[in-house]
CSV table of C-alpha atoms in Angstrom, one decimal:
chain,number,residue,atom,x,y,z
A,111,MET,CA,32.7,16.2,303.8
A,112,SER,CA,30.1,17.0,300.8
A,113,ARG,CA,27.7,19.8,301.5
A,114,ASP,CA,24.1,18.6,301.5
A,115,LEU,CA,22.7,21.2,299.4
A,116,ARG,CA,19.0,20.0,300.2
A,117,ARG,CA,19.6,19.7,304.0
A,118,GLU,CA,20.9,23.5,303.7
A,119,GLU,CA,17.8,24.4,301.7
A,120,ILE,CA,15.3,22.8,303.8
A,121,ILE,CA,17.0,24.2,307.0
A,122,GLU,CA,17.0,27.9,305.4
A,123,ASP,CA,13.3,27.4,304.5
A,124,GLY,CA,12.5,26.2,307.8
A,125,GLY,CA,14.0,29.4,309.3
A,126,LYS,CA,11.9,31.6,307.2
A,127,VAL,CA,8.6,29.5,308.0
A,128,PHE,CA,9.5,29.6,311.5
A,129,ARG,CA,9.8,33.5,311.4
A,130,ALA,CA,6.6,33.4,309.3
A,131,TYR,CA,4.9,31.4,311.9
A,132,GLN,CA,6.0,33.8,314.9
A,133,THR,CA,4.8,36.7,312.8
A,134,ALA,CA,1.4,35.3,312.1
A,135,ASN,CA,1.3,34.2,316.1
A,136,ASP,CA,2.1,37.7,317.0
A,137,ASN,CA,-0.9,39.3,314.7
A,138,PHE,CA,-3.3,36.4,315.6
A,139,ASP,CA,-2.6,37.7,319.2
A,140,GLN,CA,-2.9,41.2,318.6
A,141,ALA,CA,-6.3,40.4,316.6
A,142,ILE,CA,-7.5,38.8,319.8
A,143,ALA,CA,-6.3,41.5,322.4
A,144,ASP,CA,-7.9,44.2,320.0
A,145,HIS,CA,-11.4,42.4,319.7
A,146,LEU,CA,-10.9,42.1,323.3
A,147,GLY,CA,-10.1,45.7,324.2
A,148,MET,CA,-6.9,44.6,325.9
A,149,ASP,CA,-3.2,45.5,325.3
A,150,ARG,CA,-0.8,42.9,324.3
A,151,THR,CA,1.2,42.9,327.7
A,152,ASP,CA,-2.1,42.3,329.5
A,153,MET,CA,-3.0,39.4,327.0
A,154,ARG,CA,0.7,37.7,327.3
A,155,CYS,CA,0.5,38.0,331.1
A,156,VAL,CA,-2.8,36.1,331.2
A,157,ASP,CA,-1.6,33.6,329.2
A,158,LEU,CA,1.7,33.1,331.2
A,159,ILE,CA,-0.5,32.8,334.3
A,160,ASP,CA,-2.6,30.2,332.5
A,161,GLN,CA,0.2,28.0,331.3
A,162,ALA,CA,1.6,27.9,334.7
A,163,GLY,CA,-1.5,27.3,336.2
A,164,GLY,CA,-1.2,30.2,338.3
A,165,MET,CA,1.7,32.0,339.7
A,166,THR,CA,3.0,35.0,341.8
A,167,ALA,CA,3.6,38.3,340.8
A,168,GLY,CA,7.2,37.9,341.2
A,169,GLU,CA,7.0,34.8,339.0
A,170,LEU,CA,5.0,36.7,336.6
A,171,ALA,CA,7.4,39.7,336.3
A,172,ARG,CA,10.2,37.3,335.6
A,173,ALA,CA,8.6,35.3,333.0
A,174,ALA,CA,7.1,38.3,331.3
A,175,GLY,CA,10.2,40.4,331.7
A,176,LEU,CA,8.5,43.3,333.7
A,177,THR,CA,9.0,45.0,336.6
A,178,THR,CA,7.1,44.1,339.8
A,179,GLY,CA,5.3,47.6,339.6
A,180,ALA,CA,4.2,47.1,336.1
A,181,VAL,CA,3.0,43.4,336.9
A,182,THR,CA,1.1,45.1,339.9
A,183,ALA,CA,-0.7,47.2,337.4
A,184,VAL,CA,-1.2,44.5,334.9
A,185,VAL,CA,-2.9,42.4,337.4
A,186,ASP,CA,-5.0,45.3,338.7
A,187,ARG,CA,-6.4,45.6,335.0
A,188,LEU,CA,-6.6,42.0,334.6
A,189,GLU,CA,-8.8,41.6,337.9
A,190,LYS,CA,-10.8,44.7,337.0
A,191,ALA,CA,-11.9,43.0,333.5
A,192,GLY,CA,-12.5,39.8,335.4
A,193,LEU,CA,-10.0,37.6,334.0
A,194,ALA,CA,-7.8,36.9,336.8
A,195,ARG,CA,-7.8,36.9,340.4
A,196,ARG,CA,-5.5,37.1,343.4
A,197,VAL,CA,-5.7,34.2,345.8
A,198,ALA,CA,-3.9,33.3,348.9
A,199,ASP,CA,-1.1,30.8,348.1
A,200,PRO,CA,-2.1,27.4,349.9
A,201,THR,CA,1.5,26.6,350.7
A,202,ASP,CA,2.5,30.0,352.2
A,203,ARG,CA,-0.7,32.2,353.4
A,204,ARG,CA,1.6,35.2,353.1
A,205,ARG,CA,2.1,35.0,349.5
A,206,VAL,CA,-0.5,35.9,346.9
A,207,ARG,CA,-0.8,33.6,343.8
A,208,ILE,CA,-2.6,35.0,340.7
A,209,GLU,CA,-5.0,32.7,338.7
A,210,VAL,CA,-7.1,32.9,335.6
A,211,THR,CA,-10.8,32.8,336.1
A,212,PRO,CA,-13.2,31.0,334.2
A,213,LYS,CA,-14.2,34.3,332.2
A,214,LEU,CA,-10.8,34.1,330.1
A,215,TRP,CA,-12.0,30.9,328.5
A,216,GLU,CA,-15.7,32.3,328.2
A,217,VAL,CA,-14.4,35.4,326.3
A,218,THR,CA,-11.5,33.8,324.1
A,219,ALA,CA,-13.3,30.5,323.2
A,220,PRO,CA,-15.2,32.1,320.6
A,221,LEU,CA,-12.2,33.4,319.1
A,222,MET,CA,-9.8,30.4,319.7
A,223,GLY,CA,-12.0,27.3,319.6
A,224,PRO,CA,-12.5,27.3,316.0
A,225,PHE,CA,-8.9,28.2,315.3
A,226,LEU,CA,-8.1,25.1,317.7
A,227,GLU,CA,-10.6,22.9,316.1
A,228,GLU,CA,-9.1,23.2,312.6
A,229,SER,CA,-5.7,23.4,313.4
A,230,SER,CA,-6.0,20.1,315.5
A,231,SER,CA,-7.2,18.4,312.0
A,232,ILE,CA,-3.5,18.8,310.8
A,233,LEU,CA,-2.2,17.1,313.3
A,234,ASP,CA,-4.0,13.9,311.9
A,235,GLU,CA,-1.6,14.2,309.2
A,236,TYR,CA,1.6,13.2,311.1
A,237,SER,CA,2.5,10.4,313.0
A,238,THR,CA,3.0,10.0,316.6
A,239,GLU,CA,6.8,9.8,316.2
A,240,GLU,CA,6.8,12.8,314.1
A,241,LEU,CA,4.9,14.8,316.9
A,242,GLU,CA,7.2,13.5,319.3
A,243,ARG,CA,10.2,14.8,317.3
A,244,PHE,CA,8.6,18.3,316.6
A,245,THR,CA,7.6,18.8,320.1
A,246,ALA,CA,11.2,18.1,321.3
A,247,PHE,CA,12.7,20.4,318.7
A,248,MET,CA,10.3,23.2,319.8
A,249,ARG,CA,11.4,22.5,323.5
A,250,ARG,CA,14.9,22.9,322.4
A,251,VAL,CA,14.5,25.8,320.5
A,252,ILE,CA,12.4,27.4,323.3
A,253,GLU,CA,15.2,26.5,325.9
A,254,VAL,CA,17.8,28.2,323.4
A,255,GLN,CA,15.6,31.3,322.8
A,256,SER,CA,15.0,31.7,326.3
A,257,ARG,CA,18.4,31.8,327.5
A,258,TYR,CA,19.3,34.2,324.9
A,259,THR,CA,16.5,36.5,325.8
A,260,GLN,CA,17.8,36.4,329.5
A,261,ARG,CA,21.1,37.5,328.2
A,262,ILE,CA,20.1,40.2,326.1
A,263,ARG,CA,18.0,41.5,329.2
A,264,GLU,CA,21.0,41.3,331.2
A,265,MET,CA,23.2,43.4,328.8
């Protein structure tokens, strides 16, 4: 079987671009955290809570790779900042869920809005099928990376 050098170059370049994206994303998140006077752990946790539409402290601890004690401190800081709140779980009143508050979007919209607006115009350059394939690719990468993250944590 012959080697497809162009494919190998594209895969290598794609890996470099993916890593550069991760760095750019990390720098962007840090800039937002700095602007808001927050630490990265708190920013990551409030994002996880928002992505999930709310979660328990235990779920947040697992998702963020933190201890339950660390999560308690994070949630206390997020509550103090008005970005999250503890609410009774509607399915089990003994449990408490953590939800983001509207203030999260009030403070992040001026920072994220222009970025999201400009970025969304990039999507117009791609067909629906290309976007579907890209989304499928990202889901698979996230699945593999999550699995390896767990393996490393268990070492």
